[in-house]
PDB file of C-alpha atoms in Angstrom:
ATOM      1  CA  ALA A 609      60.468   6.820 -17.072  1.00 72.00           C
ATOM      2  CA  GLN A 610      58.541   9.934 -16.283  1.00 84.00           C
ATOM      3  CA  LYS A 611      56.979  11.931 -19.064  1.00 92.00           C
ATOM      4  CA  VAL A 612      54.627  14.880 -19.400  1.00 96.00           C
ATOM      5  CA  THR A 613      52.623  15.444 -22.560  1.00 96.00           C
ATOM      6  CA  GLN A 614      50.892  18.662 -23.502  1.00 96.00           C
ATOM      7  CA  ALA A 615      49.311  17.771 -26.798  1.00 95.00           C
ATOM      8  CA  GLN A 616      48.054  21.271 -27.568  1.00 96.00           C
ATOM      9  CA  THR A 617      50.906  23.276 -29.020  1.00 94.00           C
ATOM     10  CA  GLU A 618      48.941  26.478 -29.454  1.00 96.00           C
ATOM     11  CA  ILE A 619      45.436  27.643 -28.583  1.00 97.00           C
ATOM     12  CA  SER A 620      43.799  30.869 -29.724  1.00 97.00           C
ATOM     13  CA  VAL A 621      40.685  32.211 -28.049  1.00 97.00           C
ATOM     14  CA  VAL A 622      38.805  35.466 -27.896  1.00 97.00           C
ATOM     15  CA  GLU A 623      38.610  37.326 -24.632  1.00 97.00           C
ATOM     16  CA  LYS A 624      35.972  36.045 -22.174  1.00 96.00           C
ATOM     17  CA  GLU A 625      36.001  32.546 -23.622  1.00 97.00           C
ATOM     18  CA  ASP A 626      36.798  29.635 -21.326  1.00 97.00           C
ATOM     19  CA  VAL A 627      39.807  27.541 -22.273  1.00 97.00           C
ATOM     20  CA  THR A 628      41.198  24.235 -21.025  1.00 97.00           C
ATOM     21  CA  LEU A 629      44.842  23.262 -21.306  1.00 98.00           C
ATOM     22  CA  ASP A 630      45.475  19.528 -21.249  1.00 97.00           C
ATOM     23  CA  CYS A 631      48.259  17.732 -19.420  1.00 97.00           C
ATOM     24  CA  VAL A 632      48.835  13.975 -19.389  1.00 98.00           C
ATOM     25  CA  TYR A 633      51.653  12.428 -17.405  1.00 97.00           C
ATOM     26  CA  GLU A 634      53.412   9.080 -17.065  1.00 95.00           C
ATOM     27  CA  THR A 635      55.142   7.863 -13.947  1.00 92.00           C
ATOM     28  CA  ARG A 636      55.856   4.584 -12.195  1.00 89.00           C
ATOM     29  CA  ASP A 637      56.001   6.305  -8.841  1.00 87.00           C
ATOM     30  CA  THR A 638      53.000   6.160  -6.546  1.00 85.00           C
ATOM     31  CA  THR A 639      53.964   9.414  -4.875  1.00 85.00           C
ATOM     32  CA  TYR A 640      54.430  12.398  -7.095  1.00 89.00           C
ATOM     33  CA  TYR A 641      53.567  16.045  -7.494  1.00 90.00           C
ATOM     34  CA  LEU A 642      52.190  17.950 -10.424  1.00 93.00           C
ATOM     35  CA  PHE A 643      52.750  21.608 -11.182  1.00 94.00           C
ATOM     36  CA  TRP A 644      51.642  24.296 -13.579  1.00 96.00           C
ATOM     37  CA  TYR A 645      53.856  27.236 -14.481  1.00 95.00           C
ATOM     38  CA  LYS A 646      53.083  30.261 -16.634  1.00 96.00           C
ATOM     39  CA  GLN A 647      55.665  31.851 -18.925  1.00 92.00           C
ATOM     40  CA  PRO A 648      54.444  35.273 -20.089  1.00 92.00           C
ATOM     41  CA  PRO A 649      56.069  37.034 -23.061  1.00 89.00           C
ATOM     42  CA  SER A 650      58.600  38.605 -20.694  1.00 86.00           C
ATOM     43  CA  GLY A 651      60.075  35.121 -20.297  1.00 85.00           C
ATOM     44  CA  GLU A 652      60.134  34.338 -16.601  1.00 86.00           C
ATOM     45  CA  LEU A 653      58.367  31.287 -15.180  1.00 90.00           C
ATOM     46  CA  VAL A 654      55.624  31.942 -12.685  1.00 92.00           C
ATOM     47  CA  PHE A 655      54.507  29.191 -10.320  1.00 92.00           C
ATOM     48  CA  LEU A 656      50.745  28.616 -10.404  1.00 94.00           C
ATOM     49  CA  ILE A 657      49.924  25.446  -8.502  1.00 92.00           C
ATOM     50  CA  ARG A 658      51.285  22.277  -6.927  1.00 90.00           C
ATOM     51  CA  ARG A 659      49.167  19.150  -6.400  1.00 89.00           C
ATOM     52  CA  ASN A 660      50.135  15.832  -4.812  1.00 87.00           C
ATOM     53  CA  SER A 661      49.148  12.421  -6.121  1.00 88.00           C
ATOM     54  CA  PHE A 662      46.976  11.635  -3.123  1.00 85.00           C
ATOM     55  CA  ASP A 663      44.761  14.654  -3.439  1.00 83.00           C
ATOM     56  CA  GLU A 664      42.305  14.411  -6.315  1.00 80.00           C
ATOM     57  CA  GLN A 665      40.152  17.288  -5.231  1.00 81.00           C
ATOM     58  CA  ASN A 666      39.747  19.919  -7.867  1.00 83.00           C
ATOM     59  CA  GLU A 667      41.116  23.310  -7.036  1.00 85.00           C
ATOM     60  CA  ILE A 668      39.841  26.743  -7.924  1.00 86.00           C
ATOM     61  CA  SER A 669      41.712  30.006  -7.608  1.00 87.00           C
ATOM     62  CA  GLY A 670      39.829  32.932  -9.039  1.00 92.00           C
ATOM     63  CA  ARG A 671      39.424  32.342 -12.767  1.00 94.00           C
ATOM     64  CA  TYR A 672      41.810  29.375 -12.668  1.00 95.00           C
ATOM     65  CA  SER A 673      40.774  25.828 -11.905  1.00 94.00           C
ATOM     66  CA  TRP A 674      42.550  22.501 -12.073  1.00 94.00           C
ATOM     67  CA  ASN A 675      41.097  19.061 -12.627  1.00 94.00           C
ATOM     68  CA  PHE A 676      43.247  16.141 -11.449  1.00 93.00           C
ATOM     69  CA  GLN A 677      42.124  12.703 -12.652  1.00 92.00           C
ATOM     70  CA  LYS A 678      44.401   9.921 -11.529  1.00 91.00           C
ATOM     71  CA  SER A 679      42.431   7.347 -13.531  1.00 92.00           C
ATOM     72  CA  THR A 680      43.398   9.070 -16.773  1.00 94.00           C
ATOM     73  CA  SER A 681      46.740  10.455 -15.522  1.00 94.00           C
ATOM     74  CA  SER A 682      45.633  13.958 -16.379  1.00 96.00           C
ATOM     75  CA  PHE A 683      45.967  17.313 -14.683  1.00 96.00           C
ATOM     76  CA  ASN A 684      44.084  19.800 -16.804  1.00 96.00           C
ATOM     77  CA  PHE A 685      43.987  23.540 -16.317  1.00 96.00           C
ATOM     78  CA  THR A 686      40.980  25.714 -17.123  1.00 96.00           C
ATOM     79  CA  ILE A 687      40.900  29.474 -17.383  1.00 96.00           C
ATOM     80  CA  THR A 688      37.409  30.908 -17.133  1.00 96.00           C
ATOM     81  CA  ALA A 689      36.544  34.173 -18.885  1.00 96.00           C
ATOM     82  CA  SER A 690      40.011  34.494 -20.374  1.00 96.00           C
ATOM     83  CA  GLN A 691      41.723  37.859 -20.578  1.00 96.00           C
ATOM     84  CA  VAL A 692      44.440  39.235 -22.824  1.00 96.00           C
ATOM     85  CA  VAL A 693      46.866  39.123 -19.887  1.00 95.00           C
ATOM     86  CA  ASP A 694      46.447  35.346 -19.807  1.00 96.00           C
ATOM     87  CA  SER A 695      48.391  35.137 -23.074  1.00 97.00           C
ATOM     88  CA  ALA A 696      51.459  33.080 -22.247  1.00 97.00           C
ATOM     89  CA  VAL A 697      53.030  29.671 -22.571  1.00 95.00           C
ATOM     90  CA  TYR A 698      51.791  27.315 -19.886  1.00 97.00           C
ATOM     91  CA  PHE A 699      53.889  24.382 -18.712  1.00 96.00           C
ATOM     92  CA  CYS A 700      52.782  21.318 -16.809  1.00 96.00           C
ATOM     93  CA  ALA A 701      55.499  19.560 -14.782  1.00 95.00           C
ATOM     94  CA  LEU A 702      55.981  16.410 -12.691  1.00 93.00           C
ATOM     95  CA  SER A 703      58.156  15.751  -9.659  1.00 89.00           C
ATOM     96  CA  GLU A 704      58.625  12.220  -8.303  1.00 85.00           C
ATOM     97  CA  ALA A 705      59.432  10.885  -4.869  1.00 75.00           C
ATOM     98  CA  GLN A 706      61.983   8.426  -6.229  1.00 71.00           C
ATOM     99  CA  SER A 707      64.125  11.270  -7.507  1.00 70.00           C
ATOM    100  CA  GLY A 708      63.892  12.951  -4.127  1.00 69.00           C
ATOM    101  CA  TYR A 709      61.701  15.550  -5.775  1.00 67.00           C
ATOM    102  CA  SER A 710      64.853  17.278  -6.860  1.00 71.00           C
ATOM    103  CA  THR A 711      63.967  17.553 -10.522  1.00 85.00           C
ATOM    104  CA  LEU A 712      60.989  18.695 -12.516  1.00 90.00           C
ATOM    105  CA  THR A 713      60.010  17.015 -15.762  1.00 92.00           C
ATOM    106  CA  PHE A 714      58.257  19.502 -17.993  1.00 94.00           C
ATOM    107  CA  GLY A 715      55.899  19.160 -20.910  1.00 95.00           C
ATOM    108  CA  LYS A 716      56.647  21.126 -24.061  1.00 93.00           C
ATOM    109  CA  GLY A 717      54.162  23.793 -23.133  1.00 94.00           C
ATOM    110  CA  THR A 718      50.961  25.177 -24.623  1.00 96.00           C
ATOM    111  CA  MET A 719      50.996  28.669 -26.033  1.00 96.00           C
ATOM    112  CA  LEU A 720      47.739  30.462 -25.255  1.00 97.00           C
ATOM    113  CA  LEU A 721      46.861  33.535 -27.253  1.00 97.00           C
ATOM    114  CA  VAL A 722      43.911  35.549 -26.036  1.00 97.00           C
ATOM    115  CA  SER A 723      42.805  38.250 -28.430  1.00 96.00           C
ATOM    116  CA  PRO A 724      40.540  41.184 -27.571  1.00 94.00           C
TER     117      PRO A 724
ATOM    118  CA  ASN B1453      61.748  40.257  -1.242  1.00 50.00           C
ATOM    119  CA  ALA B1454      63.864  39.748  -4.342  1.00 69.00           C
ATOM    120  CA  GLY B1455      63.198  36.670  -6.410  1.00 88.00           C
ATOM    121  CA  VAL B1456      65.732  34.523  -8.192  1.00 93.00           C
ATOM    122  CA  MET B1457      68.170  36.724 -10.087  1.00 94.00           C
ATOM    123  CA  GLN B1458      69.951  35.704 -13.227  1.00 95.00           C
ATOM    124  CA  ASN B1459      72.481  37.616 -15.245  1.00 95.00           C
ATOM    125  CA  PRO B1460      73.075  38.409 -17.898  1.00 96.00           C
ATOM    126  CA  ARG B1461      69.564  38.290 -19.336  1.00 95.00           C
ATOM    127  CA  HIS B1462      70.959  38.024 -22.848  1.00 96.00           C
ATOM    128  CA  LEU B1463      74.367  36.747 -23.880  1.00 97.00           C
ATOM    129  CA  VAL B1464      75.846  36.551 -27.353  1.00 98.00           C
ATOM    130  CA  ARG B1465      78.932  34.449 -27.971  1.00 97.00           C
ATOM    131  CA  ARG B1466      80.816  33.307 -31.034  1.00 97.00           C
ATOM    132  CA  ARG B1467      81.537  29.646 -31.547  1.00 97.00           C
ATOM    133  CA  GLY B1468      84.464  28.515 -29.413  1.00 97.00           C
ATOM    134  CA  GLN B1469      84.065  31.184 -26.734  1.00 97.00           C
ATOM    135  CA  GLU B1470      83.071  30.571 -23.143  1.00 98.00           C
ATOM    136  CA  ALA B1471      79.716  31.461 -21.627  1.00 98.00           C
ATOM    137  CA  ARG B1472      79.223  32.112 -17.911  1.00 98.00           C
ATOM    138  CA  LEU B1473      75.710  32.304 -16.566  1.00 98.00           C
ATOM    139  CA  ARG B1474      75.038  33.478 -13.036  1.00 98.00           C
ATOM    140  CA  CYS B1475      72.201  32.714 -10.674  1.00 97.00           C
ATOM    141  CA  SER B1476      71.522  34.224  -7.269  1.00 96.00           C
ATOM    142  CA  PRO B1477      68.841  32.229  -5.425  1.00 95.00           C
ATOM    143  CA  MET B1478      66.066  33.721  -3.387  1.00 93.00           C
ATOM    144  CA  LYS B1479      67.015  34.807   0.105  1.00 91.00           C
ATOM    145  CA  GLY B1480      67.051  31.822   2.418  1.00 88.00           C
ATOM    146  CA  HIS B1481      67.269  29.298  -0.435  1.00 91.00           C
ATOM    147  CA  SER B1482      70.277  27.004  -0.517  1.00 90.00           C
ATOM    148  CA  HIS B1483      69.202  24.681  -3.327  1.00 93.00           C
ATOM    149  CA  VAL B1484      69.726  25.637  -6.945  1.00 95.00           C
ATOM    150  CA  TYR B1485      68.593  23.916 -10.134  1.00 95.00           C
ATOM    151  CA  TRP B1486      69.543  24.671 -13.725  1.00 97.00           C
ATOM    152  CA  TYR B1487      67.265  23.931 -16.649  1.00 97.00           C
ATOM    153  CA  ARG B1488      67.688  24.473 -20.379  1.00 96.00           C
ATOM    154  CA  GLN B1489      64.896  25.428 -22.751  1.00 93.00           C
ATOM    155  CA  LEU B1490      65.637  24.779 -26.389  1.00 89.00           C
ATOM    156  CA  PRO B1491      63.465  26.513 -29.001  1.00 81.00           C
ATOM    157  CA  GLU B1492      59.952  25.049 -29.160  1.00 75.00           C
ATOM    158  CA  GLU B1493      60.753  22.713 -26.278  1.00 79.00           C
ATOM    159  CA  GLY B1494      59.917  22.465 -22.616  1.00 82.00           C
ATOM    160  CA  LEU B1495      62.507  22.924 -19.936  1.00 91.00           C
ATOM    161  CA  LYS B1496      64.986  20.100 -19.410  1.00 94.00           C
ATOM    162  CA  PHE B1497      66.719  19.529 -16.105  1.00 93.00           C
ATOM    163  CA  MET B1498      70.485  19.892 -16.158  1.00 95.00           C
ATOM    164  CA  VAL B1499      71.943  19.998 -12.657  1.00 95.00           C
ATOM    165  CA  TYR B1500      70.976  20.343  -9.007  1.00 93.00           C
ATOM    166  CA  LEU B1501      73.340  21.907  -6.486  1.00 94.00           C
ATOM    167  CA  GLN B1502      73.466  22.784  -2.863  1.00 92.00           C
ATOM    168  CA  LYS B1503      76.089  25.076  -1.427  1.00 88.00           C
ATOM    169  CA  GLU B1504      79.509  23.712  -2.461  1.00 87.00           C
ATOM    170  CA  ASN B1505      78.015  20.413  -3.632  1.00 92.00           C
ATOM    171  CA  ILE B1506      76.706  19.009  -6.876  1.00 93.00           C
ATOM    172  CA  ILE B1507      73.852  16.692  -5.943  1.00 90.00           C
ATOM    173  CA  ASP B1508      72.602  15.571  -9.331  1.00 90.00           C
ATOM    174  CA  GLU B1509      74.160  16.383 -12.694  1.00 93.00           C
ATOM    175  CA  SER B1510      72.425  13.668 -14.661  1.00 91.00           C
ATOM    176  CA  GLY B1511      70.957  16.119 -17.161  1.00 92.00           C
ATOM    177  CA  MET B1512      74.126  17.984 -17.934  1.00 94.00           C
ATOM    178  CA  PRO B1513      76.229  17.164 -21.007  1.00 93.00           C
ATOM    179  CA  LYS B1514      79.441  15.441 -19.975  1.00 91.00           C
ATOM    180  CA  GLU B1515      81.694  17.715 -21.956  1.00 94.00           C
ATOM    181  CA  ARG B1516      82.078  21.486 -21.981  1.00 97.00           C
ATOM    182  CA  PHE B1517      79.440  22.096 -19.295  1.00 97.00           C
ATOM    183  CA  SER B1518      80.133  22.609 -15.617  1.00 97.00           C
ATOM    184  CA  ALA B1519      78.306  24.121 -12.679  1.00 97.00           C
ATOM    185  CA  GLU B1520      79.217  25.325  -9.249  1.00 96.00           C
ATOM    186  CA  PHE B1521      77.557  26.888  -6.246  1.00 95.00           C
ATOM    187  CA  PRO B1522      80.277  28.245  -3.976  1.00 92.00           C
ATOM    188  CA  LYS B1523      79.906  29.026  -0.315  1.00 89.00           C
ATOM    189  CA  GLU B1524      79.794  32.703  -1.159  1.00 89.00           C
ATOM    190  CA  GLY B1525      78.354  34.189  -4.298  1.00 91.00           C
ATOM    191  CA  PRO B1526      76.038  33.044  -7.036  1.00 95.00           C
ATOM    192  CA  SER B1527      75.782  29.717  -8.757  1.00 97.00           C
ATOM    193  CA  ILE B1528      77.624  29.641 -12.078  1.00 97.00           C
ATOM    194  CA  LEU B1529      76.812  27.570 -15.134  1.00 98.00           C
ATOM    195  CA  ARG B1530      79.817  27.527 -17.404  1.00 98.00           C
ATOM    196  CA  ILE B1531      79.834  26.433 -21.019  1.00 98.00           C
ATOM    197  CA  GLN B1532      83.220  26.132 -22.663  1.00 97.00           C
ATOM    198  CA  GLN B1533      83.834  26.289 -26.411  1.00 97.00           C
ATOM    199  CA  VAL B1534      80.202  27.039 -27.193  1.00 97.00           C
ATOM    200  CA  VAL B1535      78.584  25.682 -30.342  1.00 96.00           C
ATOM    201  CA  ARG B1536      75.436  26.846 -32.136  1.00 95.00           C
ATOM    202  CA  GLY B1537      73.452  24.022 -30.561  1.00 93.00           C
ATOM    203  CA  ASP B1538      74.028  25.593 -27.141  1.00 96.00           C
ATOM    204  CA  SER B1539      71.762  28.492 -28.129  1.00 96.00           C
ATOM    205  CA  ALA B1540      68.876  28.288 -25.691  1.00 96.00           C
ATOM    206  CA  ALA B1541      67.309  29.879 -22.665  1.00 95.00           C
ATOM    207  CA  TYR B1542      68.923  28.761 -19.426  1.00 97.00           C
ATOM    208  CA  PHE B1543      66.778  28.968 -16.334  1.00 96.00           C
ATOM    209  CA  CYS B1544      67.815  28.766 -12.750  1.00 96.00           C
ATOM    210  CA  ALA B1545      65.421  27.839  -9.962  1.00 95.00           C
ATOM    211  CA  SER B1546      65.876  27.785  -6.233  1.00 94.00           C
ATOM    212  CA  SER B1547      64.185  26.272  -3.230  1.00 90.00           C
ATOM    213  CA  ARG B1548      64.693  26.444   0.492  1.00 86.00           C
ATOM    214  CA  THR B1549      65.213  22.707   0.721  1.00 78.00           C
ATOM    215  CA  ALA B1550      64.482  19.797  -1.604  1.00 71.00           C
ATOM    216  CA  ARG B1551      61.792  18.452   0.660  1.00 70.00           C
ATOM    217  CA  THR B1552      59.888  19.747   3.628  1.00 67.00           C
ATOM    218  CA  SER B1553      60.005  17.954   6.940  1.00 64.00           C
ATOM    219  CA  GLY B1554      56.717  16.385   5.939  1.00 66.00           C
ATOM    220  CA  GLY B1555      58.302  14.899   2.847  1.00 66.00           C
ATOM    221  CA  THR B1556      56.636  17.117   0.292  1.00 72.00           C
ATOM    222  CA  PRO B1557      58.746  18.787  -2.359  1.00 74.00           C
ATOM    223  CA  GLU B1558      59.561  22.412  -1.928  1.00 78.00           C
ATOM    224  CA  THR B1559      58.334  24.511  -4.799  1.00 84.00           C
ATOM    225  CA  GLN B1560      61.064  25.632  -7.158  1.00 89.00           C
ATOM    226  CA  TYR B1561      60.978  29.334  -7.974  1.00 91.00           C
ATOM    227  CA  PHE B1562      62.444  30.324 -11.282  1.00 93.00           C
ATOM    228  CA  GLY B1563      64.541  33.239 -12.391  1.00 93.00           C
ATOM    229  CA  PRO B1564      63.920  35.197 -15.605  1.00 91.00           C
ATOM    230  CA  GLY B1565      66.419  33.116 -17.568  1.00 94.00           C
ATOM    231  CA  THR B1566      69.490  33.887 -19.640  1.00 97.00           C
ATOM    232  CA  ARG B1567      69.040  33.795 -23.401  1.00 95.00           C
ATOM    233  CA  LEU B1568      72.256  32.541 -24.949  1.00 97.00           C
ATOM    234  CA  LEU B1569      72.822  33.064 -28.646  1.00 97.00           C
ATOM    235  CA  VAL B1570      75.833  31.470 -30.268  1.00 97.00           C
ATOM    236  CA  LEU B1571      76.814  32.978 -33.603  1.00 95.00           C
TER     237      LEU B1571
END
């Protein structure tokens, strides 16, 4: 069965520090997609990235970067030079081909607190 | 360019009452998904609907919960005879399709959620 583990429940950093949020997943499917969503204090979920299982290239978007390692079943998320506005709960999620991609399996989330 | 709309944003019910949660998908989206977020937990899939059809309700409790997505109007998640354990945030997401023509999953875009509190 599919599973997503975010072992870090809460991380506190000071502004301008770099921070990495870990995500480890389990799936029997060979074709799957991984996602990161951000949930700011206002409560909505904001889509950040989608990555398929055949593309292990790292991705960078501004201060955000993602490291996908199939060998360790990990899809980690790094924020460089963190800012107070990055404070949020971050969720990693998995979508599998065998379910028709119709459902997302989420981790429990990592709460990131960035203080000035 | 409105996103996914959910109402109400907050709902308080007493035990035994009914709760109705509404979700209007993004324009052009005909696929709707409901997820529940219990305190300190990640989101858990409940049900996936297309217009007038329930496609997958494997995550929805068998009793007291129902969902619909009529031809006209929003999707409704209905909880009858609520209990304290139903207190949670309920999120709706929508996508244009489940998969693109190339076979990749469409990204699900989430609404702001409805916070249900059962007293």
